[in-house]
Rosetta silent file (secondary structure, phi, psi, omega in degrees, C-alpha in Angstrom):
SEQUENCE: XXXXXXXXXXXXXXXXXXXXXXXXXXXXXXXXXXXXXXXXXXXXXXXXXXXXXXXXXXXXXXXXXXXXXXXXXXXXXXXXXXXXXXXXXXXXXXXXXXXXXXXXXXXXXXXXXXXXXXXXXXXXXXXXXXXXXXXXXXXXXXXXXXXXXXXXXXXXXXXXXXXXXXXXXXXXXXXXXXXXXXXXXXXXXXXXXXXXXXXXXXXXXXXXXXXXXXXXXXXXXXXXXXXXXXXXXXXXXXXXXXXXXXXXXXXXXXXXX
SCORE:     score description
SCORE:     0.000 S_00000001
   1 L     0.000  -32.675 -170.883   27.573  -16.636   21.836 S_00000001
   2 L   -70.792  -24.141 -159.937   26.019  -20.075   22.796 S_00000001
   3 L    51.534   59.583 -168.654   24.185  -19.599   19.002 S_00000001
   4 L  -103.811  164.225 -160.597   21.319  -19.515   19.179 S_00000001
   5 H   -66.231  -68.577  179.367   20.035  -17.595   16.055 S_00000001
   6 H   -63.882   40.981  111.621   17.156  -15.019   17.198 S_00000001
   7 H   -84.369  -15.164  175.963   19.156  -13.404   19.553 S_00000001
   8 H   -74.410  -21.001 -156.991   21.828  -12.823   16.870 S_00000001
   9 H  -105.697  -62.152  174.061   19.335  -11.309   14.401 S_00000001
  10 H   -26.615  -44.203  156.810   17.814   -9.428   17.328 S_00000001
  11 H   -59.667  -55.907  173.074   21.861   -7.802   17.691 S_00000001
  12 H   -36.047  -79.767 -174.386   21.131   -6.991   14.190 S_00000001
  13 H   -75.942   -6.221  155.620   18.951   -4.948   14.631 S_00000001
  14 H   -43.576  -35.416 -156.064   19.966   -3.112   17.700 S_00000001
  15 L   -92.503  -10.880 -163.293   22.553   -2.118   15.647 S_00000001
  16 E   -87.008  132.618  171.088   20.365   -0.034   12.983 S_00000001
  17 L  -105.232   12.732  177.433   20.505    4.068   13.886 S_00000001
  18 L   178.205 -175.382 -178.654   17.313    4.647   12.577 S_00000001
  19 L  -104.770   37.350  176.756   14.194    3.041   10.341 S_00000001
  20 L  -107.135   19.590 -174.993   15.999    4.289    7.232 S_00000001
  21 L    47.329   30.274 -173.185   17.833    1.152    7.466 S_00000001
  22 L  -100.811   87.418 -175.628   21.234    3.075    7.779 S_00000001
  23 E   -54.026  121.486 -177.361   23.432    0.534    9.817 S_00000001
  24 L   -50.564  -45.905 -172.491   25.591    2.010   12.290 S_00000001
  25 L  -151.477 -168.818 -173.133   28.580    0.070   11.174 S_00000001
  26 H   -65.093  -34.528 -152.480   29.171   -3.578    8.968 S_00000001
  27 H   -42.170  -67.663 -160.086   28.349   -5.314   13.030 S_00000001
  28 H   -51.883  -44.579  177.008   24.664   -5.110   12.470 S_00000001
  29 H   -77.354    5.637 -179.092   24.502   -6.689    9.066 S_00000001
  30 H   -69.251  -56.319  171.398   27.110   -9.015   10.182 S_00000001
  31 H   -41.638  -36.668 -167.367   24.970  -10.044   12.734 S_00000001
  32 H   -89.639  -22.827  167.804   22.035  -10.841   10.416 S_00000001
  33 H   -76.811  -62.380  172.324   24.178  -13.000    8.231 S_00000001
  34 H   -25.072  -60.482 -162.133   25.648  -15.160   11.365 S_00000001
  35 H   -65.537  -62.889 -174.673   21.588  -15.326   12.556 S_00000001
  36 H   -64.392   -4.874 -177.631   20.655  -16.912    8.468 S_00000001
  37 H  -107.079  -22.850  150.643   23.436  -19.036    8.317 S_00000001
  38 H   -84.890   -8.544  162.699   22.697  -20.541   11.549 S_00000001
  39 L   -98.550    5.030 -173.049   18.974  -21.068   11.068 S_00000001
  40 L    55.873  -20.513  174.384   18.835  -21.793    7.510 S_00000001
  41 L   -40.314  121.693 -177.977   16.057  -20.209    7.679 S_00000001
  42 H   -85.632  -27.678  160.605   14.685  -18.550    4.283 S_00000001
  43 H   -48.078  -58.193 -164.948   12.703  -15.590    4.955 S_00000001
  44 H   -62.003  -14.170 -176.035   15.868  -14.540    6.801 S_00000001
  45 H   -88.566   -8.081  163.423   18.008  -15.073    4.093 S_00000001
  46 H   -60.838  -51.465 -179.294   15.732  -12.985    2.269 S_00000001
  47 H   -78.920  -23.926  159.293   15.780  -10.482    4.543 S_00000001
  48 H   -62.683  -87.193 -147.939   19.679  -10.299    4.637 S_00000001
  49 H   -60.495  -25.413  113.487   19.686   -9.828    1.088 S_00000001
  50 H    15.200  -54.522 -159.126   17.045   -7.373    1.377 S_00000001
  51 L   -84.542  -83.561 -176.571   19.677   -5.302    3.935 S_00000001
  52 L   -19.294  -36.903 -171.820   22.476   -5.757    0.532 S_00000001
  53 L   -75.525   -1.434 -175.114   20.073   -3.555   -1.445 S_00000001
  54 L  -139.229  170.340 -167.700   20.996   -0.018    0.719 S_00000001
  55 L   -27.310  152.380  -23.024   23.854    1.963    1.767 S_00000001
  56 L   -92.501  118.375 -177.960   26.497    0.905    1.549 S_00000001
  57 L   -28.881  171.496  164.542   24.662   -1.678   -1.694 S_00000001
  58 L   165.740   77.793  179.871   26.481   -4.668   -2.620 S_00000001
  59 H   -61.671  -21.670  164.793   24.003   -6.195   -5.323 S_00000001
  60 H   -70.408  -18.198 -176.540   26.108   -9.372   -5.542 S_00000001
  61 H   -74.071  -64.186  176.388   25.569  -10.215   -1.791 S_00000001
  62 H    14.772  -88.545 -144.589   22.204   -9.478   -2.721 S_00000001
  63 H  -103.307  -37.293  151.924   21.339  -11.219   -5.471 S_00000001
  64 H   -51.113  -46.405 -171.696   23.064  -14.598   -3.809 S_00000001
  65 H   -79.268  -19.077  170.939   21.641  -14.331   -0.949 S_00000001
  66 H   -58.864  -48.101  176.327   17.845  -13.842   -2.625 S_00000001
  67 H   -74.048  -19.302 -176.059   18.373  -16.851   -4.850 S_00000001
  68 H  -106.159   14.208  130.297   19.300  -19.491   -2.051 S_00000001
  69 H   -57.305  -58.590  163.102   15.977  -18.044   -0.415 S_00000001
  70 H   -64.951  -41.710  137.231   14.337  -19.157   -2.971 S_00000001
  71 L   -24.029  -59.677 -164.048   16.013  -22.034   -3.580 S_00000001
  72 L   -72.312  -27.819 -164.836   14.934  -22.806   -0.016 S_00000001
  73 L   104.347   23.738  176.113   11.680  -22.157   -0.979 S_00000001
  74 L   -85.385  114.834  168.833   10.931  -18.164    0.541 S_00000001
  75 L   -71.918  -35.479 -170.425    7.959  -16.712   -1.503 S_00000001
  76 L   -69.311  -37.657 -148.223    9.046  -13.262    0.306 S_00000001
  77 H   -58.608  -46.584 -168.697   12.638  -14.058   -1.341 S_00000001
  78 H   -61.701  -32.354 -171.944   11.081  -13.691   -5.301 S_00000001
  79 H   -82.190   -9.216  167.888    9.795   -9.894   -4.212 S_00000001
  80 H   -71.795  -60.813 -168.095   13.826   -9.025   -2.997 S_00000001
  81 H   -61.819  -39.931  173.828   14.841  -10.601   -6.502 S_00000001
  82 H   -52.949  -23.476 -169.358   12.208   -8.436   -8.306 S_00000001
  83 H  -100.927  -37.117  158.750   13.919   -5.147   -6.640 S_00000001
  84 H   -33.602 -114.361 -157.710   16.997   -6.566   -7.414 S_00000001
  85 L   -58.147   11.822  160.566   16.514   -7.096  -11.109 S_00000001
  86 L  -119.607  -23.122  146.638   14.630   -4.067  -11.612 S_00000001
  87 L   -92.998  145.016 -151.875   17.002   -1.599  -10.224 S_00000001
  88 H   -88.841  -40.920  145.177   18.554    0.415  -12.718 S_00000001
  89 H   -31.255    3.486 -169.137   21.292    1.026  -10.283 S_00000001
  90 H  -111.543  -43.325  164.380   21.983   -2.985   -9.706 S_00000001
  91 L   105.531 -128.963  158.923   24.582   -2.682  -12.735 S_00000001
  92 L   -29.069  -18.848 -159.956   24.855   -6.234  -14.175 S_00000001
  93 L   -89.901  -54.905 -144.771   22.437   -7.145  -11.781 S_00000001
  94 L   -93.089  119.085 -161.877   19.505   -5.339  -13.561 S_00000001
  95 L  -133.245  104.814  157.464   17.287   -7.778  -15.824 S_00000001
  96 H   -25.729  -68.623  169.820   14.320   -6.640  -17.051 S_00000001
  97 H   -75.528  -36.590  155.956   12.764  -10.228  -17.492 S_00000001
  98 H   -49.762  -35.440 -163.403   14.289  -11.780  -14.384 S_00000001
  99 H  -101.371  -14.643  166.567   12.346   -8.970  -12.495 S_00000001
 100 H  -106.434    0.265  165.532    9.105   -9.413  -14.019 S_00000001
 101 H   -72.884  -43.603 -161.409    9.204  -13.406  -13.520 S_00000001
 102 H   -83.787  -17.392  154.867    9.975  -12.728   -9.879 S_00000001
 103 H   -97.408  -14.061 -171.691    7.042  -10.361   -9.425 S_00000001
 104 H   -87.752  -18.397 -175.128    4.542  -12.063  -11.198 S_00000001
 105 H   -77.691  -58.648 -166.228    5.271  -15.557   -8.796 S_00000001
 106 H   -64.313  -37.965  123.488    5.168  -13.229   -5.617 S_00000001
 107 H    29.412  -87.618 -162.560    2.171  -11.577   -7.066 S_00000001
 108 H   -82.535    4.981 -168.792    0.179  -15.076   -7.175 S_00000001
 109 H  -121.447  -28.133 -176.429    2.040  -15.908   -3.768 S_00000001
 110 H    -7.941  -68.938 -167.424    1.418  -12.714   -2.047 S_00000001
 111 H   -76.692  -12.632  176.854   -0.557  -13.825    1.229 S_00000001
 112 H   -75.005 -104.089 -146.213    1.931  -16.915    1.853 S_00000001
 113 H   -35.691  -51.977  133.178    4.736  -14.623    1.349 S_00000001
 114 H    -3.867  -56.331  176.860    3.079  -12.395    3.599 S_00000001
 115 H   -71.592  -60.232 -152.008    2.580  -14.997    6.450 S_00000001
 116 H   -30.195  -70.741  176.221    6.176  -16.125    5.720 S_00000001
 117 H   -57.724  -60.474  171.043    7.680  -12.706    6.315 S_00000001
 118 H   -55.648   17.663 -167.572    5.448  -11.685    9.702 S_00000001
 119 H  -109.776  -88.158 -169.704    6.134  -15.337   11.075 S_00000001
 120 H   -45.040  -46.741  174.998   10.056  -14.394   10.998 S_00000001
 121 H   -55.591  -41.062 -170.676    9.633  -10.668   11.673 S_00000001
 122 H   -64.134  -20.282 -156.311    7.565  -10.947   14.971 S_00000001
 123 H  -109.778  -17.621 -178.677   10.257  -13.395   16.726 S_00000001
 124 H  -133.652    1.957  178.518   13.354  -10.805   16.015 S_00000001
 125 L   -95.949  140.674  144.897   11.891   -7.183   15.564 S_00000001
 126 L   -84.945  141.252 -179.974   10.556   -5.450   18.889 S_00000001
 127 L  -167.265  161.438 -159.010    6.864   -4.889   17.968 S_00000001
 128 L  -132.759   13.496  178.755    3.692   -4.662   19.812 S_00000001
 129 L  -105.744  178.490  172.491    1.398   -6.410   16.960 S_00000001
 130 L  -104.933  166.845  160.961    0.425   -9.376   16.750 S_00000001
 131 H   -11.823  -76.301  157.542    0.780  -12.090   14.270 S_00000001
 132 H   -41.136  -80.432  162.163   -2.258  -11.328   12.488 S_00000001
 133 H   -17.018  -99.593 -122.018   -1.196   -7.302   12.248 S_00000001
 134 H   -55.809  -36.987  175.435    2.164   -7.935   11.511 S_00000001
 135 H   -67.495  -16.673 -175.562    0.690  -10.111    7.923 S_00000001
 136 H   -98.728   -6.049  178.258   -1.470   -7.708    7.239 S_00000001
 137 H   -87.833  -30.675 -173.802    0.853   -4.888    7.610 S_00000001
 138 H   -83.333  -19.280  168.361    3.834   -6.806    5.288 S_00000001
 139 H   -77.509  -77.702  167.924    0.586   -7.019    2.492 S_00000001
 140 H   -11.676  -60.630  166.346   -0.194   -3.970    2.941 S_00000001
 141 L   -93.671   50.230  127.967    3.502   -2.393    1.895 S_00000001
 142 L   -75.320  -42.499  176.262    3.875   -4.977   -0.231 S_00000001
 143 H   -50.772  -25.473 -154.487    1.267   -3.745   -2.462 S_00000001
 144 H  -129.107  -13.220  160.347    3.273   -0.332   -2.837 S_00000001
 145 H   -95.582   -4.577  162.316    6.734   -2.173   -3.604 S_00000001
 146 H   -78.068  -43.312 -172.974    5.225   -4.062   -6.675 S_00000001
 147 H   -50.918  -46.481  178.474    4.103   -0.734   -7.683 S_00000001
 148 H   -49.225  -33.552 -169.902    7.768    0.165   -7.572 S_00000001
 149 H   -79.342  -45.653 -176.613    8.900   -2.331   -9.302 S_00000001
 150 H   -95.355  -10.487  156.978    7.009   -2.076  -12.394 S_00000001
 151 H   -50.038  -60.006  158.318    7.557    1.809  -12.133 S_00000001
 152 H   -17.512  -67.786 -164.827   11.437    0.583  -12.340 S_00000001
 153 L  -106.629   21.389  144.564   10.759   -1.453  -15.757 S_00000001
 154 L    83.665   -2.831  173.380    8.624    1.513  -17.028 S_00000001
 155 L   -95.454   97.420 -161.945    5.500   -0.133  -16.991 S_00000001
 156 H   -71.774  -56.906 -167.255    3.301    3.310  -15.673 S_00000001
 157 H   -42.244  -81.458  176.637   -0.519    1.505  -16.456 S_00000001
 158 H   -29.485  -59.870  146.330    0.600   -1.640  -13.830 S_00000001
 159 H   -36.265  -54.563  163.039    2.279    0.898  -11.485 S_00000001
 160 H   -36.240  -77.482 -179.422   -0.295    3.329  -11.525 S_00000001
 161 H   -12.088  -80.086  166.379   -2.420    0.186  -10.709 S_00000001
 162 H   -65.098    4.332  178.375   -0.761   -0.803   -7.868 S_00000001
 163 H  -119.684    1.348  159.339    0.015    2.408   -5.623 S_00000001
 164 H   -89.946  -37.166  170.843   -4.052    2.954   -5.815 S_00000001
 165 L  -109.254   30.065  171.798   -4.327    0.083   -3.939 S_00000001
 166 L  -107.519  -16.830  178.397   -0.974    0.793   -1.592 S_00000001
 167 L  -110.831    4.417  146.680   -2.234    4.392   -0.782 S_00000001
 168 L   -62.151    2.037  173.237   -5.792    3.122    0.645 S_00000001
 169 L   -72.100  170.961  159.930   -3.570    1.499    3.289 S_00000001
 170 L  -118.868   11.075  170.506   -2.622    2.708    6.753 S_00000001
 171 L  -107.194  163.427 -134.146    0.892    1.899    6.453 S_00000001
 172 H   -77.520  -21.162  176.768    3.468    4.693    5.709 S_00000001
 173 H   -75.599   16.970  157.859    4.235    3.523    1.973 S_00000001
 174 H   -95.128  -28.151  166.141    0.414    5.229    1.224 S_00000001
 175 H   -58.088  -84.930 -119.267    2.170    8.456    1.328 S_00000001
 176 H   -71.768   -3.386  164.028    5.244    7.494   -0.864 S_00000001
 177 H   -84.499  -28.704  169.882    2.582    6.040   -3.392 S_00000001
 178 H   -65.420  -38.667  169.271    0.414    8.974   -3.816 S_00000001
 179 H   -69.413  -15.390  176.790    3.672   10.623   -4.398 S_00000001
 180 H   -90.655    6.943  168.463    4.573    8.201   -6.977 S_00000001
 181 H   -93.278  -65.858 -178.236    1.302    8.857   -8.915 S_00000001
 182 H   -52.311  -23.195  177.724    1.915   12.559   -8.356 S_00000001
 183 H   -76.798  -39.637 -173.449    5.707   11.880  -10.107 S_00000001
 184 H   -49.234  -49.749  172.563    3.561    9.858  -12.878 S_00000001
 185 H   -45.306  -76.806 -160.484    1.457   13.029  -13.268 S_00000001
 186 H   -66.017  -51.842  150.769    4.226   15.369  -13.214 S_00000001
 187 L   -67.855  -12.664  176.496    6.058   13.425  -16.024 S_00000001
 188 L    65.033   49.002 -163.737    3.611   12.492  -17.923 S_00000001
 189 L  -102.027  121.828  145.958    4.730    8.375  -17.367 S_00000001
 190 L    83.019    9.545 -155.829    1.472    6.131  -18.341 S_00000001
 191 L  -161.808  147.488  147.577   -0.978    9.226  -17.850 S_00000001
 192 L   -48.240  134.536  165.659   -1.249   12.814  -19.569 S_00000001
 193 L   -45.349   80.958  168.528    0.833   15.494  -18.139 S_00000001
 194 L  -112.023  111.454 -169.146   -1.037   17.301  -15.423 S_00000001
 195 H   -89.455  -10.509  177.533    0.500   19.210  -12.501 S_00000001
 196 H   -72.592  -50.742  167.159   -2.879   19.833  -10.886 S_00000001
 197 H   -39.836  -46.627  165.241   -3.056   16.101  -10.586 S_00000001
 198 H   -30.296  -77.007  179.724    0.426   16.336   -9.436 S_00000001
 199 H   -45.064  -27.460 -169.759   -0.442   18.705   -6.762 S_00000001
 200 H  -111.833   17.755  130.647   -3.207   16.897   -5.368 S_00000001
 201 H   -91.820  -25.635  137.820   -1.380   13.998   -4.658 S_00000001
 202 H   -25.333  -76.029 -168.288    1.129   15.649   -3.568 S_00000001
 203 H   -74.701  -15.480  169.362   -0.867   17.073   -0.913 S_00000001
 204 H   -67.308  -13.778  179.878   -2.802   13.901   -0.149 S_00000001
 205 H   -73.226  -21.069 -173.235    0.850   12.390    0.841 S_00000001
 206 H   -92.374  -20.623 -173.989    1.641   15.590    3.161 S_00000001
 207 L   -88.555    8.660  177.174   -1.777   15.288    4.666 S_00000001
 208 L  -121.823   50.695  153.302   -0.628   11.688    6.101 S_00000001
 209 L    66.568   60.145 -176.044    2.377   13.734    7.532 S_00000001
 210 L  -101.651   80.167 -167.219    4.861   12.685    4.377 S_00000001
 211 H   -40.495  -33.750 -159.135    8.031   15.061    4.866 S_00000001
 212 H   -78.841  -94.578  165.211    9.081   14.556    1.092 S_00000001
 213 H    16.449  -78.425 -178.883    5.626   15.814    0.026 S_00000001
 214 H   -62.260  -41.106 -176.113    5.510   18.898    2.164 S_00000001
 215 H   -84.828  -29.302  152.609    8.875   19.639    0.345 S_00000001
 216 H   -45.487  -35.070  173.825    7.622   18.866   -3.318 S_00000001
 217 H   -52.232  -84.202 -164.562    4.658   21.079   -2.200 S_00000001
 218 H   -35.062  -59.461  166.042    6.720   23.917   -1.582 S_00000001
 219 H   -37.823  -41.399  157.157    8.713   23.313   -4.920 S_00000001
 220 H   -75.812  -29.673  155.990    6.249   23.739   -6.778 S_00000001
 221 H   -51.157  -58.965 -162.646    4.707   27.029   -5.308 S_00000001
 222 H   -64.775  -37.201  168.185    8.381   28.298   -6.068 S_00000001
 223 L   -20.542  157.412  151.159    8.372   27.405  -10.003 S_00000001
 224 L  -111.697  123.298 -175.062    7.760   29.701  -12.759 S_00000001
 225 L    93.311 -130.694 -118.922    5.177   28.608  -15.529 S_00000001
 226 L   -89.603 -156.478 -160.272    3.466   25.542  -15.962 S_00000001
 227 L    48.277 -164.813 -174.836    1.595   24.491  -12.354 S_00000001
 228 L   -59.214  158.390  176.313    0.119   26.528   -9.703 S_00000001
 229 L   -48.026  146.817 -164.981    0.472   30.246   -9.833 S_00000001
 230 L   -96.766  137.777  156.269    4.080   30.942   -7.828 S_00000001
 231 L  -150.028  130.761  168.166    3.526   32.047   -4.484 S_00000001
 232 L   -46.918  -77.605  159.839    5.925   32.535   -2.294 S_00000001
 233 L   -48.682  -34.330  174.772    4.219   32.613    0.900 S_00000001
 234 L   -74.844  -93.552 -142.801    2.195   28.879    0.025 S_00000001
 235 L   -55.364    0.284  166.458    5.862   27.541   -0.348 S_00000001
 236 L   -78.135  -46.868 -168.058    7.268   29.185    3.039 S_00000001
 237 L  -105.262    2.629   90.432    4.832   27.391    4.742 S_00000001
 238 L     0.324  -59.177 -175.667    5.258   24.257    3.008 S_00000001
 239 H   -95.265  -21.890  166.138    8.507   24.152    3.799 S_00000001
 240 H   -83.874  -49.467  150.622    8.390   25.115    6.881 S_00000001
 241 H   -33.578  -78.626  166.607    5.778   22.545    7.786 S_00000001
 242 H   -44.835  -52.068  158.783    8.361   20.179    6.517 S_00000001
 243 H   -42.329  -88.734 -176.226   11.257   21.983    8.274 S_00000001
 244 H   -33.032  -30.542  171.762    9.454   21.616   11.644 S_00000001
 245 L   -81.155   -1.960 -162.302    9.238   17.417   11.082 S_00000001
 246 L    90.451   15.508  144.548   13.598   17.765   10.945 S_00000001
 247 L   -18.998   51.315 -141.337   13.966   18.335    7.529 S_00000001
 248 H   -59.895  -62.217 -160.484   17.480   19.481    6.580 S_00000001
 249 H   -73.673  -37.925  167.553   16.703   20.616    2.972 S_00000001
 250 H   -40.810  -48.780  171.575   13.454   21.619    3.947 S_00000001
 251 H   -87.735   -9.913 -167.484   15.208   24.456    6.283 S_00000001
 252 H   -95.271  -17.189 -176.002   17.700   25.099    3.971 S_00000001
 253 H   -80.923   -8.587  172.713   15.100   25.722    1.843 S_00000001
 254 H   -99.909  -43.543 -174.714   13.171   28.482    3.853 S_00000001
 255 H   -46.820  -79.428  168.017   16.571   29.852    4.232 S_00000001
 256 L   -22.744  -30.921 -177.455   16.864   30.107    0.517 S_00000001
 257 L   -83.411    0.000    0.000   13.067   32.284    0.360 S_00000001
C-alpha cells in the first residue's frame, strides 16, 4: 500500500495456484502490472507481458507490454516478442519475420538477458538459489524456448538444433525437448519419419519423470501399425506410471484398457 514495488510483484505471485502459471483470479496479474508500472523496471515489464501469453491470453497486452521492454532496453523482453510473433495462435499478432528478428538479437544477447532476468527474478520469486544459479538456470530454459520458437515458424533443422542442447540441461524443459524431437520424429518435421526414434525420446523424457511422456508412451503401445508392436500390458503400465504422478487423462486412460 505504501508502494513500494517488490512487495507488489511478490502479491503477484502469491496469487498463482500452481507453476502452470494458472492465476487464481485477474488480482495476481493485476498485481504484477501495479509492481512494472511503479518500477519502470524492464525485465518486469517483460515478465508481465510474458503472464499475457497464457490463460486467459490477451496478445495485445502482450505484445505492448514486450515492446516498451524493449524500448526500455530488456534483452529478456526480445525472447517474449519472439513467442509472441511466432505463435500461430497470436491472431494478428503472429509475424513470421518480427519473430525471427527478435530471436536472432536475444540469441546474440543471451547471457545479458540471462543476468537481466535472474537479477529481477531472485528479489520477487521465493527461491533458495543464488544469483549465480538462478542465471544459469534462466540460460538453461532459455535454450529450449528458442527451440520452440523456430519449431513455431517451421524451421525443424534450427529447432532440432536447439532442444539438443536444452535436453543436456537439468532444468525441467530437457524433458519437454526430448519430447519435441520425439514429435519431430513422429512427423517427420526436418528429419525422416521414424517412430523408433520417436519412442526413444519419448522414453528419455519419462525417465526424467515427464508426465506427458509416460502418456505418449502408453499411446503408442495402444496403436495399430506403424511403431512398436501393440501391447497392451507396456501401455497399462505407462499409463499408470503417469496416472500415479496425478494425471487425469492418464487414469482415464487405464480406465479406457
Amino acid at each position: 500500500d505504501s508502494g513500494e514495488w517488490k512487495a507488489m510483484a511478490r502479491l503477484a505471485f502469491s496469487e498463482e495456484k500452481d507453476d502452470k502459471r494458472k492465476w487464481a483470479s485477474e488480482t495476481g496479474r493485476g498485481w504484477l502490472e501495479k509492481a512494472a508500472q511503479a518500477s519502470q523496471n524492464p525485465t518486469l515489464k517483460a515478465i508481465v507481458a510474458d503472464e499475457y501469453r497464457f490463460q486467459p491470453a490477451n496478445f495485445a497486452k502482450a505484445a505492448e507490454w514486450a515492446e516498451s521492454a524493449v524500448e526500455d532496453g530488456s534483452k529478456y523482453g526480445h525472447l517474449i516478442l519472439a513467442q509472441i510473433y511466432s505463435d500461430k495462435g497470436a491472431g494478428q499478432y503472429y509475424d513470421q519475420a518480427k519473430a525471427l528478428t527478435n530471436i536472432n538479437v536475444f540469441i546474440q544477447d543471451i547471457l545479458q538477458a540471462s543476468e537481466e532476468f535472474a537479477e529481477i527474478a531472485v528479489m520477487i520469486t521465493p527461491r533458495k538459489d543464488t544469483l549465480s544459479e538462478a542465471k544459469q538456470a534462466s540460460y538453461e530454459r532459455s535454450l529450449y524456448y528458442i527451440a520452440v520458437v523456430y519449431y513455431e515458424l517451421e524451421q525443424y533443422q534450427k529447432a532440432m538444433e536447439w532442444c539438443k542442447k536444452a535436453e543436456t540441461t537439468k532444468q525441467k524443459e530437457a524433458a519437454f525437448a526430448s519430447i519435441l524431437i520425439g514429435d519431430m520424429y513422429k512427423n517427420g518435421e526436418g528429419v525422416n519419419k521414424d517412430l523408433t526414434k520417436t519412442m526413444e525420446y519419448y522414453k528419455k523424457a519419462a525417465a526424467k519423470g515427464n508426465v506427458v511422456a509416460m502418456e505418449q508412451i502408453g499411446v503408442m503401445y495402444t496403436n495399430k501399425g506403424e511403431g512398436p508392436r501393440r501391447d497392451f500390458a507396456k501401455a497399462m503400465k505407462w499409463f499408470k506410471k503417469a496416472a500415479e504422478l496425478g494425471s487425469s487423462h492418464a487414469m482415464y486412460c487405464v480406465g479406457w484398457l
